[in-house]
Coordinates of C-alpha atoms and ligand atoms in Angstrom, one line a residue:
M1 CA -7.9 24.0 29.4
V2 CA -10.1 23.1 32.1
S3 CA -9.8 24.4 35.7
I4 CA -6.2 23.1 36.7
N5 CA -3.4 25.4 37.8
K6 CA -2.9 28.2 35.1
S7 CA 0.6 28.7 35.5
F8 CA 1.4 25.0 35.1
F9 CA -0.2 25.1 31.8
Y10 CA 1.5 28.2 30.8
G11 CA 4.7 26.6 31.6
I12 CA 4.3 23.5 29.5
G13 CA 2.5 25.5 27.0
V14 CA 5.3 27.6 26.2
A15 CA 7.9 24.7 26.1
S16 CA 5.8 22.5 24.1
I17 CA 4.8 25.1 21.7
T18 CA 8.4 26.1 21.0
W19 CA 9.0 22.3 20.2
L20 CA 6.1 22.0 18.1
M21 CA 6.8 25.0 16.3
S22 CA 10.3 23.5 15.5
L23 CA 8.4 20.2 14.5
C24 CA 5.9 22.3 12.2
F25 CA 8.7 24.6 10.8
Y26 CA 10.2 22.0 8.8
F27 CA 6.9 20.6 7.8
Q28 CA 6.2 23.9 6.3
L29 CA 9.5 23.9 4.4
I30 CA 8.8 20.8 2.7
K31 CA 5.3 21.5 1.8
H32 CA 5.8 22.2 -1.9
D33 CA 2.4 21.4 -3.3
N34 CA -1.0 20.7 -2.2
L35 CA -0.9 18.1 0.5
N36 CA -4.4 17.0 0.3
T37 CA -4.6 15.9 -3.4
V38 CA -2.8 13.0 -4.7
F39 CA -2.5 14.5 -7.9
P40 CA 0.4 17.0 -7.6
T41 CA 0.1 20.5 -9.2
N42 CA 3.7 21.7 -9.0
N43 CA 6.0 19.0 -9.5
L44 CA 9.5 20.1 -10.7
E45 CA 10.9 21.5 -7.3
S46 CA 14.4 22.7 -7.6
H47 CA 17.0 20.3 -5.9
N48 CA 18.0 22.9 -3.5
S49 CA 14.5 23.2 -1.9
S50 CA 14.3 19.5 -1.3
H51 CA 17.1 18.3 0.8
L52 CA 15.5 15.5 2.7
L53 CA 18.4 13.7 4.3
K54 CA 18.1 11.7 7.6
D55 CA 17.8 14.5 10.1
D56 CA 15.2 16.5 8.1
M57 CA 13.0 13.5 7.9
N58 CA 12.0 13.5 11.5
D59 CA 8.7 15.4 11.2
I60 CA 7.6 14.6 7.7
G61 CA 4.9 12.1 9.1
L62 CA 3.3 14.5 11.3
I63 CA -0.3 14.3 11.5
K64 CA -2.0 17.9 11.9
T65 CA -5.5 17.4 10.7
T66 CA -8.2 14.7 10.5
E67 CA -7.6 14.9 6.8
D68 CA -4.0 13.9 7.2
Q69 CA -5.2 10.8 9.3
R70 CA -7.7 10.0 6.5
I71 CA -5.1 10.1 3.7
K72 CA -2.7 8.0 5.8
D73 CA -5.2 5.4 6.7
E74 CA -6.5 5.0 3.1
G75 CA -2.7 4.9 1.9
Y76 CA -2.1 1.8 4.3
K77 CA -5.2 0.0 3.2
I78 CA -4.4 0.3 -0.6
H79 CA -0.7 0.6 -0.7
A80 CA 0.6 -0.7 2.6
Y81 CA 2.9 2.3 3.1
N82 CA 2.6 5.8 4.2
T83 CA 1.2 8.0 1.5
L84 CA 1.0 11.0 3.7
V85 CA 4.7 11.0 3.8
S86 CA 5.0 10.4 0.2
N87 CA 2.9 13.2 -0.8
R88 CA 4.8 15.7 1.3
L89 CA 8.1 14.4 -0.1
S90 CA 9.5 16.2 -3.2
L91 CA 9.5 14.3 -6.3
N92 CA 13.3 15.3 -6.8
R93 CA 14.3 14.7 -3.3
T94 CA 17.9 14.0 -2.5
I95 CA 18.8 10.6 -0.9
P96 CA 22.0 9.8 0.8
D97 CA 24.6 8.4 -1.5
T98 CA 25.2 4.9 0.0
R99 CA 27.8 3.9 -2.4
N100 CA 31.2 2.7 -1.1
I101 CA 33.7 5.6 -1.3
L102 CA 35.8 3.8 -3.9
C103 CA 32.8 3.7 -6.4
K104 CA 32.8 7.6 -6.4
N105 CA 35.9 7.8 -8.3
K106 CA 35.5 4.9 -10.6
I107 CA 35.8 5.7 -14.4
Y108 CA 33.4 3.9 -16.8
M109 CA 33.9 2.8 -20.3
D110 CA 32.4 5.4 -22.6
N111 CA 30.6 3.2 -25.1
L112 CA 28.0 2.1 -22.7
P113 CA 24.7 0.9 -24.4
K114 CA 21.3 2.5 -24.0
A115 CA 18.8 1.1 -21.5
S116 CA 15.0 0.8 -21.5
V117 CA 13.7 1.0 -18.1
I118 CA 10.7 -1.1 -17.6
I119 CA 8.5 -0.6 -14.7
C120 CA 5.1 -2.4 -14.6
F121 CA 2.7 -1.5 -11.8
Y122 CA -0.7 -2.5 -10.2
N123 CA -2.4 0.1 -8.1
E124 CA 0.7 2.1 -7.5
H125 CA 0.4 5.5 -5.5
L126 CA 0.8 8.0 -8.2
R127 CA 3.1 10.4 -6.4
T128 CA 5.4 7.5 -5.3
L129 CA 5.5 6.2 -9.0
L130 CA 6.3 9.6 -10.2
R131 CA 9.1 9.8 -7.6
T132 CA 10.5 6.6 -9.3
V133 CA 10.2 8.1 -12.7
H134 CA 11.9 11.3 -11.5
S135 CA 14.6 9.7 -9.7
I136 CA 15.5 7.9 -13.1
I137 CA 15.4 11.2 -15.1
N138 CA 17.5 13.0 -12.5
R139 CA 20.2 10.4 -12.0
T140 CA 20.7 8.8 -15.4
P141 CA 22.9 10.3 -18.1
S142 CA 20.6 10.9 -21.1
N143 CA 22.9 8.9 -23.5
M144 CA 22.4 5.7 -21.5
L145 CA 18.6 6.1 -21.4
Q146 CA 16.6 5.0 -24.4
E147 CA 13.2 5.4 -22.6
I148 CA 11.2 4.7 -19.5
I149 CA 8.3 2.3 -20.2
L150 CA 5.4 2.4 -17.8
V151 CA 2.9 -0.6 -18.1
D152 CA -0.3 -0.2 -16.1
D153 CA -1.2 -3.7 -15.3
E154 CA -5.1 -3.0 -15.4
S155 CA -5.1 -0.9 -12.1
D156 CA -8.3 -0.4 -10.6
I157 CA -7.7 2.9 -8.9
Q158 CA -9.8 5.4 -10.5
D159 CA -7.9 7.8 -12.9
L160 CA -4.6 6.5 -12.1
Y161 CA -3.8 5.9 -15.8
K162 CA -5.5 9.1 -16.9
N163 CA -3.5 11.3 -14.2
L164 CA -0.3 9.7 -15.0
S165 CA -0.8 10.3 -18.7
T166 CA -1.8 13.9 -18.1
Y167 CA 1.3 14.5 -15.9
I168 CA 3.5 12.9 -18.6
N169 CA 2.2 15.1 -21.3
K170 CA 2.2 18.4 -19.2
Q171 CA 5.6 17.9 -18.1
K172 CA 6.8 16.9 -21.5
L173 CA 8.5 13.7 -20.3
V174 CA 9.1 12.8 -23.9
N175 CA 10.8 9.6 -23.2
V176 CA 8.4 8.2 -20.7
K177 CA 6.0 5.9 -22.6
L178 CA 2.8 4.8 -20.8
F179 CA 1.0 1.6 -21.8
K180 CA -1.9 -0.3 -20.5
T181 CA -2.5 -4.1 -20.6
D182 CA -6.0 -5.3 -21.7
R183 CA -6.5 -7.1 -18.7
R184 CA -4.9 -7.9 -15.4
E185 CA -1.6 -9.9 -16.5
G186 CA 0.5 -10.2 -13.3
L187 CA 3.9 -8.8 -13.1
I188 CA 5.5 -11.4 -15.2
R189 CA 3.5 -10.9 -18.4
A190 CA 3.2 -7.2 -17.7
R191 CA 7.0 -7.0 -17.7
L192 CA 7.1 -9.1 -21.0
F193 CA 4.5 -6.8 -22.5
G194 CA 6.9 -3.9 -21.7
A195 CA 10.0 -5.6 -22.8
R196 CA 8.4 -6.2 -26.2
K197 CA 7.5 -2.4 -26.8
S198 CA 11.1 -1.4 -25.9
Q199 CA 13.8 -0.2 -28.2
G200 CA 17.0 -0.1 -26.0
Q201 CA 19.9 -2.6 -26.1
V202 CA 19.5 -3.4 -22.4
L203 CA 16.3 -3.9 -20.6
L204 CA 16.5 -2.6 -17.0
F205 CA 13.4 -3.8 -14.9
L206 CA 12.3 -1.9 -11.9
D207 CA 9.6 -1.8 -9.2
S208 CA 7.2 1.0 -9.3
H209 CA 8.0 2.3 -5.8
V210 CA 11.9 2.8 -5.9
E211 CA 14.4 5.5 -6.2
V212 CA 17.5 5.1 -8.0
N213 CA 20.7 6.4 -6.4
V214 CA 23.6 8.6 -7.8
G215 CA 25.6 6.7 -10.5
W216 CA 23.3 3.6 -10.5
I217 CA 23.4 2.8 -14.1
E218 CA 26.9 3.1 -15.3
P219 CA 28.3 0.0 -13.3
L220 CA 25.3 -2.1 -14.5
L221 CA 25.6 -1.3 -18.0
E222 CA 29.4 -1.6 -18.0
Q223 CA 29.0 -5.1 -16.7
I224 CA 26.7 -6.0 -19.6
Q225 CA 29.0 -4.2 -22.1
K226 CA 31.8 -6.6 -20.9
K227 CA 29.8 -9.5 -21.5
R228 CA 26.3 -9.8 -22.9
S229 CA 25.4 -12.8 -20.9
N230 CA 26.1 -11.0 -17.6
V231 CA 22.6 -10.4 -16.0
V232 CA 23.1 -7.7 -13.3
M233 CA 21.4 -6.4 -10.2
P234 CA 22.0 -3.3 -8.1
I235 CA 22.0 -3.6 -4.2
I236 CA 18.6 -2.8 -3.1
D237 CA 18.6 -0.2 -0.5
I238 CA 15.9 0.2 1.9
I239 CA 13.0 2.9 1.8
N240 CA 11.3 2.6 5.2
P241 CA 7.5 2.0 4.3
D242 CA 6.4 4.2 7.4
T243 CA 8.9 7.2 7.2
F244 CA 10.5 7.0 3.7
M245 CA 13.8 7.0 5.3
Y246 CA 16.3 5.8 2.9
S247 CA 19.1 3.7 4.2
A248 CA 22.0 1.5 3.0
S249 CA 21.7 -2.4 2.7
P250 CA 24.7 -4.5 3.4
L251 CA 26.4 -6.6 0.8
V252 CA 24.3 -9.7 0.6
R253 CA 23.8 -12.2 -2.2
G254 CA 20.4 -14.1 -3.1
G255 CA 20.0 -17.6 -2.1
F256 CA 16.8 -19.8 -1.6
N257 CA 15.5 -22.5 0.4
W258 CA 13.6 -25.9 -0.2
G259 CA 10.3 -24.0 0.2
L260 CA 11.5 -22.1 -3.0
H261 CA 11.5 -18.9 -1.0
F262 CA 14.2 -16.4 -2.0
K263 CA 16.4 -15.4 0.9
W264 CA 19.3 -13.0 1.5
E265 CA 22.6 -14.5 2.6
N266 CA 26.2 -13.4 3.5
P267 CA 28.7 -13.9 0.4
P268 CA 30.9 -17.0 0.8
T269 CA 34.0 -16.7 3.0
G270 CA 37.1 -15.1 1.1
T271 CA 34.9 -13.1 -1.1
L272 CA 35.4 -9.9 0.6
E273 CA 39.1 -9.7 1.7
T274 CA 40.5 -6.6 0.2
K275 CA 39.1 -3.1 0.2
E276 CA 38.5 -3.5 -3.7
D277 CA 36.5 -6.8 -3.1
F278 CA 33.6 -4.4 -1.8
I279 CA 33.2 -2.8 -5.1
K280 CA 33.6 -5.8 -7.4
P281 CA 30.7 -7.6 -8.9
I282 CA 29.6 -10.6 -6.6
K283 CA 28.2 -13.8 -8.2
S284 CA 24.7 -14.6 -6.9
P285 CA 23.0 -17.9 -7.0
T286 CA 19.6 -16.2 -7.5
M287 CA 18.2 -12.6 -7.8
A288 CA 15.3 -11.0 -5.5
G289 CA 13.5 -10.5 -8.8
G290 CA 12.4 -6.7 -8.8
L291 CA 15.5 -4.9 -9.9
F292 CA 17.9 -6.3 -12.8
A293 CA 19.5 -5.3 -16.0
I294 CA 19.9 -7.8 -19.1
D295 CA 20.9 -7.5 -22.6
K296 CA 17.6 -7.4 -24.6
K297 CA 18.8 -9.9 -27.2
Y298 CA 20.2 -12.3 -24.5
F299 CA 16.8 -12.0 -22.6
I300 CA 15.0 -13.0 -25.9
D301 CA 17.6 -15.8 -26.6
I302 CA 17.3 -17.4 -23.3
G303 CA 13.5 -17.5 -23.3
E304 CA 12.4 -14.1 -21.7
Y305 CA 10.1 -15.1 -18.8
D306 CA 7.8 -18.1 -18.3
A307 CA 4.7 -16.3 -19.6
G308 CA 2.7 -19.0 -18.1
M309 CA 3.4 -17.7 -14.5
N310 CA 0.6 -15.4 -12.9
I311 CA 0.5 -12.4 -10.8
W312 CA 3.5 -12.6 -8.5
G313 CA 6.3 -15.1 -7.3
G314 CA 8.6 -17.8 -8.4
E315 CA 9.6 -15.8 -11.6
N316 CA 12.8 -14.7 -9.9
L317 CA 14.2 -18.2 -9.2
E318 CA 13.1 -19.4 -12.6
I319 CA 15.2 -16.8 -14.4
S320 CA 18.0 -17.2 -11.9
F321 CA 18.2 -21.0 -12.6
R322 CA 17.8 -20.5 -16.3
I323 CA 20.6 -17.8 -16.5
W324 CA 23.0 -20.0 -14.8
M325 CA 22.1 -23.3 -16.1
C326 CA 22.0 -22.1 -19.6
G327 CA 25.4 -20.6 -19.7
G328 CA 25.0 -17.1 -18.4
S329 CA 26.0 -15.5 -15.0
L330 CA 24.1 -13.6 -12.5
E331 CA 25.9 -10.8 -10.5
L332 CA 25.4 -8.2 -7.8
V333 CA 27.2 -4.8 -8.6
P334 CA 27.8 -3.1 -5.4
C335 CA 28.5 0.3 -6.9
S336 CA 24.8 0.5 -8.2
R337 CA 22.3 1.2 -5.6
V338 CA 18.6 1.4 -5.8
G339 CA 16.2 2.1 -3.0
H340 CA 13.0 0.0 -2.7
I341 CA 9.9 0.4 -0.4
F342 CA 9.9 -2.7 1.6
R343 CA 6.2 -3.1 2.6
H344 CA 5.0 -5.1 5.7
R345 CA 2.6 -6.9 3.4
R346 CA 1.6 -7.1 -0.2
P347 CA -1.7 -5.2 -0.6
Y348 CA -3.1 -7.4 -3.4
G349 CA -3.9 -10.9 -4.2
S350 CA -4.7 -12.7 -7.7
P351 CA -8.1 -11.9 -9.0
D352 CA -9.2 -15.7 -8.7
G353 CA -7.8 -15.9 -5.2
K354 CA -5.4 -18.8 -6.2
D355 CA -1.9 -19.2 -4.6
T356 CA 0.2 -17.9 -7.6
M357 CA 3.4 -18.4 -5.5
L358 CA 2.6 -22.1 -5.5
Y359 CA 1.6 -22.3 -9.0
N360 CA 4.5 -20.5 -10.1
S361 CA 7.0 -22.4 -8.0
L362 CA 5.7 -25.9 -9.2
R363 CA 6.5 -24.7 -12.8
V364 CA 10.0 -23.8 -11.6
A365 CA 10.4 -27.1 -9.9
H366 CA 8.9 -29.2 -12.7
V367 CA 11.0 -27.6 -15.4
W368 CA 14.2 -26.8 -13.8
M369 CA 14.9 -29.0 -10.7
D370 CA 15.0 -32.5 -12.0
S371 CA 14.8 -34.9 -8.9
F372 CA 15.7 -32.2 -6.5
K373 CA 12.2 -31.0 -6.8
D374 CA 11.1 -33.6 -4.4
F375 CA 12.7 -31.7 -1.6
F376 CA 10.2 -29.0 -2.5
L377 CA 7.4 -31.3 -2.9
N378 CA 8.0 -33.1 0.3
Q379 CA 7.9 -29.7 2.2
R380 CA 4.6 -28.8 0.7
P381 CA 2.0 -31.5 0.9
D382 CA -0.4 -29.3 -0.6
A383 CA 1.6 -29.1 -3.7
K384 CA 1.1 -32.6 -4.8
N385 CA -2.2 -32.3 -6.4
F386 CA -1.9 -28.7 -7.3
D387 CA -2.3 -27.7 -10.9
Y388 CA 0.6 -25.9 -12.5
G389 CA -0.7 -25.6 -16.2
D390 CA 1.3 -26.7 -19.2
I391 CA 5.0 -26.5 -19.0
S392 CA 5.8 -28.3 -22.3
S393 CA 7.1 -25.3 -24.2
R394 CA 9.6 -24.4 -21.3
L395 CA 10.9 -28.0 -21.2
Q396 CA 11.4 -27.7 -24.9
L397 CA 13.4 -24.6 -24.4
R398 CA 15.5 -26.2 -21.7
K399 CA 16.5 -28.6 -24.2
E400 CA 17.0 -26.5 -27.1
L401 CA 19.4 -24.3 -25.0
K402 CA 21.3 -27.3 -23.9
C403 CA 21.2 -26.3 -20.3
H404 CA 23.3 -27.9 -17.5
D405 CA 21.2 -29.9 -15.0
F406 CA 20.2 -28.7 -11.5
D407 CA 22.9 -30.9 -10.0
W408 CA 25.6 -28.9 -11.8
Y409 CA 23.9 -25.8 -10.6
L410 CA 23.9 -26.9 -7.1
T411 CA 27.5 -28.1 -7.3
H412 CA 29.1 -25.2 -9.2
I413 CA 26.7 -22.2 -8.3
Y414 CA 25.4 -22.9 -5.1
P415 CA 27.5 -25.5 -3.2
E416 CA 26.6 -23.8 0.2
L417 CA 23.0 -24.8 0.1
P418 CA 22.4 -27.5 2.5
L419 CA 20.3 -30.5 1.1
P420 CA 17.5 -31.7 3.4
T421 CA 19.2 -35.0 3.5
E422 CA 22.5 -33.7 4.7
E423 CA 23.1 -33.8 8.7
G424 CA 25.4 -32.6 11.3
E425 CA 29.1 -32.0 10.3
R426 CA 28.4 -31.7 6.6
L427 CA 25.7 -29.0 7.3
K428 CA 28.0 -27.0 9.7
K429 CA 30.6 -27.1 7.1
K430 CA 28.3 -25.6 4.4
W431 CA 27.0 -22.9 6.8
S432 CA 30.5 -22.0 7.7
A433 CA 31.2 -21.5 4.1
L434 CA 29.4 -18.2 4.3
E435 CA 31.0 -15.1 5.8
K436 CA 29.8 -14.8 9.3
D437 CA 31.9 -12.4 11.2
K438 CA 32.0 -9.5 8.9
F439 CA 28.1 -9.2 8.5
Q440 CA 26.4 -10.0 11.7
P441 CA 22.8 -10.2 10.7
W442 CA 20.9 -7.2 12.0
H443 CA 18.9 -9.1 14.5
L444 CA 22.2 -10.3 16.3
R445 CA 23.9 -6.9 16.3
K446 CA 24.4 -5.3 19.6
R447 CA 22.1 -2.2 20.8
N448 CA 23.8 0.9 21.3
Y449 CA 22.4 2.6 24.4
V450 CA 22.7 6.4 24.6
D451 CA 20.7 7.3 27.5
Q452 CA 18.2 6.0 30.1
Y453 CA 15.3 7.6 32.1
S454 CA 11.9 7.0 33.3
I455 CA 9.1 8.9 31.4
R456 CA 6.9 10.8 33.8
L457 CA 3.9 12.8 33.0
S458 CA 4.9 16.4 33.7
N459 CA 3.6 17.8 36.8
S460 CA 2.7 14.4 38.2
N461 CA 4.2 11.5 40.0
L462 CA 3.1 9.1 37.4
C463 CA 5.3 7.2 35.1
V464 CA 5.0 5.2 31.7
S465 CA 4.7 1.5 32.7
S466 CA 3.8 -1.9 31.1
V467 CA 0.4 -3.1 31.8
K468 CA 1.6 -6.7 32.0
D469 CA 5.0 -8.1 33.1
I470 CA 7.8 -6.1 31.3
K471 CA 8.9 -9.2 29.4
I472 CA 5.5 -9.9 27.8
K473 CA 5.2 -9.1 24.0
G474 CA 2.3 -6.9 23.1
S475 CA 1.6 -5.4 26.4
G476 CA -0.1 -2.0 26.5
L477 CA 1.2 0.9 28.7
V478 CA -0.5 2.7 31.5
L479 CA 0.5 5.4 34.1
K480 CA 1.6 3.9 37.5
P481 CA 3.1 5.9 40.4
C482 CA 6.9 6.4 39.7
K483 CA 9.2 4.0 41.4
S484 CA 12.9 3.3 41.4
G485 CA 13.9 0.0 39.9
K486 CA 14.3 -1.2 36.4
N487 CA 10.6 -1.8 35.5
Q488 CA 10.2 1.9 34.6
I489 CA 13.4 2.5 33.0
W490 CA 13.5 3.2 29.2
Y491 CA 16.8 2.7 27.4
E492 CA 17.2 5.0 24.5
T493 CA 19.3 3.5 21.6
D494 CA 21.3 5.3 18.9
K495 CA 18.5 4.4 16.5
N496 CA 16.0 6.3 18.6
E497 CA 14.4 3.3 20.0
L498 CA 13.0 3.1 23.6
V499 CA 13.6 -0.1 25.2
L500 CA 12.1 -0.9 28.7
A501 CA 14.4 -2.4 31.0
Q502 CA 16.5 -3.5 28.0
L503 CA 14.0 -5.9 26.9
L504 CA 11.2 -4.9 24.6
C505 CA 10.8 -1.9 22.5
L506 CA 8.2 1.0 22.6
Q507 CA 6.1 0.4 19.3
Y508 CA 3.2 2.5 17.9
G509 CA 0.5 -0.1 17.6
K510 CA -2.7 0.2 15.5
A511 CA -4.2 2.7 18.0
N512 CA -2.1 2.4 21.2
P513 CA 1.6 2.0 21.7
I514 CA 2.7 -1.3 23.0
L515 CA 5.9 -3.2 24.1
Y516 CA 7.3 -5.4 21.2
K517 CA 10.4 -7.2 20.0
C518 CA 12.9 -4.7 18.7
H519 CA 13.1 -5.0 15.0
E520 CA 15.7 -2.4 14.4
M521 CA 13.9 -1.2 11.3
G522 CA 12.9 2.2 12.6
G523 CA 9.6 3.6 11.8
D524 CA 7.2 2.6 14.4
Q525 CA 9.8 2.0 16.9
E526 CA 11.5 5.3 16.3
W527 CA 10.7 7.9 18.8
K528 CA 11.8 11.7 18.9
H529 CA 11.9 14.3 21.8
K530 CA 13.7 17.3 22.9
G531 CA 15.2 15.9 25.9
G532 CA 15.0 16.7 29.6
K533 CA 11.7 18.1 31.1
E534 CA 8.4 19.0 29.3
T535 CA 9.0 17.3 26.1
A536 CA 6.6 15.8 23.6
I537 CA 7.5 12.3 22.6
Y538 CA 6.8 11.8 18.9
N539 CA 6.8 8.7 16.7
L540 CA 7.9 9.0 13.2
A541 CA 5.8 6.3 11.7
A542 CA 2.5 7.3 13.6
G543 CA 3.0 11.0 13.0
T544 CA 1.6 11.4 16.2
C545 CA 2.6 11.8 20.1
L546 CA 2.7 9.7 23.1
A547 CA -0.2 10.9 25.4
A548 CA -2.1 9.9 28.7
E549 CA -5.7 9.4 28.4
N550 CA -6.0 11.2 31.8
K551 CA -3.9 12.1 34.8
S552 CA -4.6 9.3 37.1
I553 CA -3.3 6.0 38.1
N554 CA -3.9 3.2 35.6
S555 CA -4.7 5.8 32.9
A556 CA -4.1 4.3 29.5
V557 CA -1.1 5.6 27.3
S558 CA -2.2 6.2 23.8
M559 CA -1.1 8.4 20.7
K560 CA -2.6 11.8 19.9
I561 CA -2.1 14.5 17.6
C562 CA 1.1 16.5 18.7
S563 CA -0.3 19.8 18.7
N564 CA -2.3 19.2 21.8
P565 CA 0.2 19.4 24.7
E566 CA -2.4 18.5 27.5
L567 CA -1.5 15.1 28.9
A568 CA 1.2 14.7 26.1
T569 CA 4.0 16.5 27.8
W570 CA 6.6 14.3 29.8
D571 CA 9.6 14.7 31.8
L572 CA 12.6 12.2 31.2
V573 CA 13.8 11.5 34.6
R574 CA 17.3 10.3 34.9
Ligands
LIG1 N1 2.8 -5.8 -10.2 C1 2.2 -5.8 -11.5 N2 1.0 -6.8 -11.4 C2 0.7 -7.4 -10.6 C3 1.4 -7.4 -9.3 C4 2.5 -6.7 -9.2 O1 2.3 -5.1 -12.3 O2 -0.2 -8.2 -10.7 C5 3.9 -4.8 -10.0 C6 4.0 -4.0 -8.7 O3 3.2 -2.9 -9.0 C7 5.6 -3.7 -8.6 C8 6.2 -5.1 -9.3 O4 5.1 -5.7 -9.9 O5 6.0 -2.7 -9.5 C9 6.5 -6.0 -7.9 O6 5.6 -6.1 -7.0 P1 5.7 -6.1 -5.7 O7 6.4 -4.7 -5.4 O8 4.3 -6.1 -5.0 O9 6.6 -7.1 -5.0 P2 7.5 -7.1 -3.8 O10 8.5 -6.2 -4.2 O11 6.7 -7.1 -2.6 O12 8.2 -8.6 -4.0
LIG2 MN1 8.2 -4.1 -4.6

């Protein structure tokens, strides 16, 4: 600490150290195993030591050393989520039970079938995959779980297969079966490969970065037990890719647009009238793809997957259209909840660099959509001369199964989908057929402000301000002399966002914090402080704290390791 006033630093030192100690304290508590190795040494922590519900999660991402930073950077590069946090979290962590209260007292049939859970993965982070497996073991009654089948789709992370295999043997996870494909197959053929190895009556497909919630399997199996052509999906809760915070998703069903992109939408008006409606299965025109359960024999009868599809994309619409058009039904089961890490990007491509989403979508369009495929083709001029392989066996399948045509599907299963040829009044009518008022889309929800203040560097008269006009997205931050007026007022929301002048959110950028459109997804826009004077301001996703470069006008504001209070201590001035 260079020459400035000693007592000043003593003051902020004590305050900041107290606060940082509390930050670090929890961090110590959750440090179950060696943080710096990806391969865990002690993995069967007791449930009691691993309560990591919302409030305990605040400091989990704290970067304490350069090694922490390295793990985190590398994790983002390979996996596109925060592996530093994943490494620190217990494999048996508790997650909030997000089910509707009515689900909790439900009694299910007692002759439910056994499921084979099938998880294929390409370059998954080991500890995240193990957490997926443990969540299934912990929350699935053994009489409903035939086996967990893991299919390594020719990952190229060194030793991933070997480490996983060692772990399974060491922990004696007898019904976890690990396989490997001979070459990179892509998720469609890798799942098929897994399904063909399975022995359960029901196939339950999951992604490799999920956590299943309490009571997740019973309601799925019961729907299949009632009718074997019911294909069922859990509600996909959100695991934040930056913080691993687990939060509930609203009741939304699957749709699509004419670009053949899957989308979430509110259920039709009238679907959710009574309390019980919120726990009843809801028919869904399509599935998101990653997470669903299907009777194994039924899966085979209706033609499994289109094995001609590559790597990723389109298979979810293909199986959705096929299920509905060929006599089955697809439904969402609200009492079943599974959290999924929604990444900001998909960290892989196809080995030959081709657009597999387009290739696969063309197969969907040409096999299932009859003349409606033109809506897709017209939207995608690049699709006209794009090769989509041989589809003759899939056309044959459609014939053999005597499936309905696509017009039937649109009329009976998805009448709410507007056709590109429809205009004005008819379009309006179709949209208003979907629930609007019960489920405000998240981006239209009103923000709740809980506090407001300017952020002043302690023992100075310098406040955090926008470099550019406060309305400009992407602007960086600097210190400017504190002034009255809204330009330096930060509004804190109940989601721990800091919104400058109620316009843009403070967001942790690649290196420096910036102002950005509020996305309401937490993580890089989620800030913690102890309030009042001489506080650190900590970002959950960054794992670091807001800091000034130096104590002078126009000094940049950046992010620094929290354990260094110098230039990272702020007063919240009301
Ligand atoms: N996957 C695979 N092979 C591939 C691509 C993906 O086994 O070539 C796996 C991936 O590891 C994950 C699942 O398929 O378990 C779904 O992929 P992803 O999570 O990337 O899709 P998203 O959830 O982003 O739609
Ligand atoms: Mn996924």
